[in-house]
Each structure stands twice: as structure tokens, then as C-alpha cells.
Amino acid sequence: HLLRLNDEIIGELLNQPLEGEVRFGAPEDFATTHLPGILGDYARAYPHVSLSVVCDFTLNLMDKMQQGALDLALIKREPMGPAIGVSVWREPLIWVGAGVDVLHENAPIPLVLAPSPCVYRKRATTALDAAERTWRVAYTSPSLAGQLAALRAGLGVTALPRDMAPDDLLVLGPDMGFPVLPETEIALIRGGKTLPVAAERLANFILASLDRSSVESATDACA
């Protein structure tokens, strides 16, 4: 908010509002659940900035970043230090499905997944392989909406971040034979050490809005 006021004051003094183009990428599922409000606030705060958003899988976003096609991107990654980007979001992955009817004794677990390359797909299949549970791909959709529709239809189960799991789906835990999944992490990466001012402002919006560590610290303090 203070940065936005600063830009507005300087813009009025110089009669030069913040302008430019920002090319931003994010995973489709995360973009549709967590980013609309943030991007809307940014667009209203800086109406003269041309914001271009691309939704794609993490590996594809990384390729676009290396090609110079993006200024900023949110990516899914294994929890790690600041070597690649800045961590802005972490939460557990859980198994979900419409119910236990989809599970048949001694039959491979039917999975509802995004196509490769998808971090959650790899997490799910790797965990089942490590637990020596057989599985098969029952339904593939690149969109979260398509995956949820298949889950609600009882076509299989999947791994989702806890905050993305709808209340009408059943959480499937170790008591049902599903292995514990590691946390997922979303990180913000930049296309270079120096970004246009408009891109830096979007980075500030995202970091301020998605910094779960500050939210969790405040919650712990209140508790």
C-alpha cells in the first residue's frame, strides 16, 4: 500500500504514472485459487501497466523464463533454500477422492492427474511406488476444474494441496493405506537481477499477499 501511494505521488508530481509491461507466469491451479484478487488489485493500482499472465506447468514456465519470455513466475518446487527464487507458500499435500467406493481390494489405485510434467503427479506416483502400492492413471486433465469434476464423479483419487481440496471430497489418510506426502512449496522467481519497476511492484504485491510465514507467526502469537 505504501509503495503504491509512493508511485501515485511521484506520478502526479512528474505527470508520469507507472507504465510498462509485466509478463507473469503461474501454475494454473494456483493461479485460479490464490491469485485473482492479487492480480486484480495490481491492475487497479497500476492501470497504465500492461499485465500479461501465462498459466502453465512449472517446467514449461522455467523454460519460458530461460528464454526471456517472462519477467516473473510462481513455480512449484521441492522445499529448499533461496538458491532458486523466494519461497512464498508452503502447505501439506493430501490425498482426496469422492469416497472409498473407488477403491477395490487388490486393484490398482485409480489416479486423477494432470499430464506430465506436473510436480503433484510426480509426488503422487513416487509416493505410491515407495509404499509398493500399485496404481493406474484413470483420468488426465491439465486443469484443476477438470480434475475436480473427475474426482466428484468417482473416477479416482489425487494429491492436492490442503487449501485446494474442496470440502465435499474425502481426505484419504494412512489408515486407508495412502502414504504421507511431503509439503508443497511455491516460489517466486525473477527473469533477471534487475527488473522493470512495474515488475518489481508486482513481485512486492505477491510477496506481501502470499507470505504465509508472517500470517502463521501472527496466528501463533494470538494463540
XYZ file of C-alpha atoms in Angstrom:
223
model
C 0.000 0.000 0.000
C 2.808 2.430 0.877
C 4.656 1.583 -2.336
C 1.503 2.240 -4.338
C 0.996 5.621 -2.636
C 4.632 6.487 -3.321
C 4.174 5.694 -7.010
C 0.979 7.731 -7.191
C 2.610 10.779 -5.546
C 5.673 10.631 -7.797
C 3.454 10.072 -10.829
C 1.372 13.145 -10.006
C 4.475 15.316 -9.417
C 6.107 14.217 -12.658
C 2.848 13.654 -14.517
C 4.206 10.183 -15.329
C 2.134 7.288 -13.951
C 3.797 3.899 -13.675
C 3.796 2.284 -17.105
C 5.315 -0.673 -18.897
C 4.670 -4.357 -19.487
C 4.865 -7.219 -16.991
C 4.954 -10.828 -18.202
C 3.959 -13.156 -15.380
C 3.583 -16.931 -15.210
C 1.977 -19.264 -12.652
C 0.661 -22.830 -12.355
C -2.976 -22.964 -13.466
C -4.356 -24.472 -10.261
C -2.569 -21.988 -8.008
C -3.436 -19.079 -10.290
C -7.168 -19.805 -10.228
C -7.391 -20.308 -6.468
C -4.990 -17.767 -4.952
C -4.059 -15.105 -7.500
C -7.208 -13.493 -8.985
C -7.607 -10.997 -6.131
C -3.902 -10.112 -6.081
C -3.695 -9.581 -9.830
C -6.941 -7.602 -9.786
C -5.621 -5.292 -7.062
C -2.412 -4.802 -9.023
C -4.278 -3.985 -12.246
C -6.450 -1.414 -10.444
C -3.456 0.135 -8.671
C -1.460 0.477 -11.886
C -3.963 0.830 -14.750
C -1.281 2.015 -17.189
C 0.746 -1.186 -16.826
C 0.128 -3.932 -19.385
C -0.091 -7.199 -17.410
C 0.229 -10.439 -19.354
C -0.393 -13.707 -17.449
C 0.547 -17.206 -18.642
C -0.677 -20.347 -16.837
C 1.399 -23.463 -17.417
C 3.282 -26.302 -15.739
C 6.348 -25.414 -13.690
C 8.888 -26.926 -16.104
C 7.324 -25.058 -19.010
C 7.374 -21.812 -17.019
C 11.052 -22.387 -16.236
C 11.737 -22.854 -19.959
C 9.900 -19.620 -20.775
C 11.881 -17.818 -18.090
C 15.182 -19.050 -19.544
C 14.040 -17.937 -22.997
C 13.395 -14.423 -21.683
C 9.641 -14.677 -22.259
C 8.684 -13.975 -18.613
C 9.662 -11.349 -16.044
C 8.269 -13.181 -13.007
C 6.866 -16.623 -12.313
C 5.491 -18.653 -9.449
C 6.706 -22.248 -9.613
C 6.147 -25.456 -7.687
C 9.307 -26.975 -6.268
C 10.736 -29.190 -3.582
C 11.217 -27.287 -0.283
C 14.710 -25.793 -0.399
C 16.745 -22.715 0.400
C 16.892 -19.463 -1.560
C 19.050 -20.944 -4.363
C 16.136 -20.752 -6.813
C 13.672 -17.978 -6.120
C 11.982 -16.908 -2.910
C 9.645 -19.244 -1.033
C 6.208 -17.623 -0.654
C 3.864 -20.533 0.117
C 4.119 -23.927 1.772
C 1.443 -26.394 2.741
C 0.893 -30.146 3.014
C -0.282 -32.291 0.130
C -3.180 -34.621 0.896
C -4.958 -37.469 -0.872
C -8.595 -36.769 -1.773
C -11.431 -38.571 -3.514
C -15.209 -38.745 -3.608
C -15.216 -41.770 -1.298
C -13.816 -45.225 -0.714
C -16.106 -46.828 -3.327
C -13.491 -46.060 -5.956
C -11.001 -48.299 -4.150
C -11.268 -52.008 -4.822
C -9.328 -54.649 -2.931
C -6.151 -55.784 -4.709
C -6.891 -53.491 -7.664
C -4.533 -50.683 -8.727
C -5.434 -47.283 -7.275
C -7.125 -45.180 -9.985
C -5.481 -41.764 -10.174
C -6.834 -38.460 -11.447
C -3.812 -36.458 -12.534
C -2.513 -33.574 -14.585
C -0.353 -34.597 -17.541
C 3.421 -34.612 -17.299
C 5.374 -32.572 -16.375
C 3.414 -31.921 -13.168
C 5.015 -31.770 -9.718
C 1.929 -33.137 -7.935
C 1.664 -36.024 -10.418
C 5.268 -36.993 -9.739
C 4.769 -36.658 -5.968
C 1.729 -38.940 -6.042
C 3.211 -41.700 -8.193
C 6.592 -41.622 -6.428
C 4.927 -41.940 -3.006
C 2.770 -44.875 -4.132
C 5.771 -46.613 -5.693
C 7.747 -46.177 -2.457
C 4.826 -47.641 -0.497
C 4.626 -50.523 -3.004
C 1.034 -49.637 -3.910
C 0.031 -50.372 -7.497
C -1.724 -47.606 -9.425
C -3.092 -46.670 -12.820
C -3.936 -43.358 -14.464
C -7.738 -43.271 -14.725
C -8.225 -39.656 -15.817
C -5.917 -36.908 -17.073
C -6.765 -33.210 -17.234
C -4.496 -30.160 -17.396
C -6.970 -28.043 -15.413
C -7.911 -28.185 -11.736
C -11.586 -27.861 -12.677
C -11.379 -30.955 -14.861
C -9.621 -32.943 -12.150
C -12.210 -31.960 -9.528
C -15.045 -32.953 -11.860
C -13.465 -36.390 -12.322
C -12.938 -36.786 -8.575
C -16.562 -35.884 -7.825
C -17.676 -38.398 -10.449
C -15.835 -41.112 -8.519
C -13.267 -41.830 -11.220
C -10.284 -41.862 -8.901
C -8.204 -40.102 -6.268
C -5.467 -37.487 -6.421
C -2.974 -35.463 -4.413
C -3.801 -31.794 -3.815
C -2.559 -29.006 -1.560
C -4.768 -28.860 1.518
C -6.165 -25.397 0.693
C -7.199 -26.535 -2.797
C -9.160 -29.564 -1.596
C -12.942 -28.873 -1.631
C -14.921 -29.710 1.485
C -17.142 -32.160 -0.409
C -14.221 -34.506 -1.095
C -12.993 -37.112 1.386
C -9.450 -36.906 2.746
C -7.741 -40.300 2.406
C -5.112 -40.882 5.073
C -2.617 -43.553 6.169
C -5.438 -45.520 7.824
C -6.717 -46.176 4.290
C -3.303 -47.207 3.040
C -2.255 -43.907 1.472
C 1.323 -42.766 2.112
C 2.059 -39.412 3.730
C 3.011 -36.797 1.144
C 5.682 -34.110 1.684
C 4.851 -30.420 1.734
C 4.496 -28.486 -1.469
C 6.303 -25.190 -1.926
C 5.548 -22.280 -4.240
C 8.454 -19.959 -5.031
C 8.690 -16.653 -6.883
C 11.481 -16.496 -9.460
C 12.687 -13.496 -11.474
C 13.821 -13.223 -15.042
C 16.937 -11.296 -14.026
C 18.647 -9.478 -11.186
C 17.214 -6.168 -12.391
C 13.547 -5.982 -13.320
C 11.452 -3.119 -14.662
C 9.826 -1.067 -11.891
C 6.377 -2.365 -12.846
C 7.574 -5.978 -12.454
C 9.179 -5.194 -9.086
C 5.854 -3.764 -7.902
C 4.044 -6.981 -8.886
C 6.685 -9.003 -7.018
C 6.016 -6.869 -3.929
C 2.250 -7.440 -4.270
C 2.724 -11.206 -4.470
C 5.244 -11.478 -1.652
C 3.146 -9.310 0.678
C -0.071 -11.199 -0.059
C 1.258 -14.776 -0.089
C 3.804 -14.628 2.747
C 2.375 -17.423 4.868
C 5.218 -17.270 7.378
C 4.075 -13.845 8.593
C 0.468 -14.992 8.720
C 1.380 -18.145 10.675
C 3.601 -16.120 13.060
C 0.754 -13.731 13.768
C -1.602 -16.643 14.339
C 0.845 -18.279 16.752
C 1.251 -15.002 18.626
C -2.506 -14.639 19.013
C -2.751 -18.248 20.228
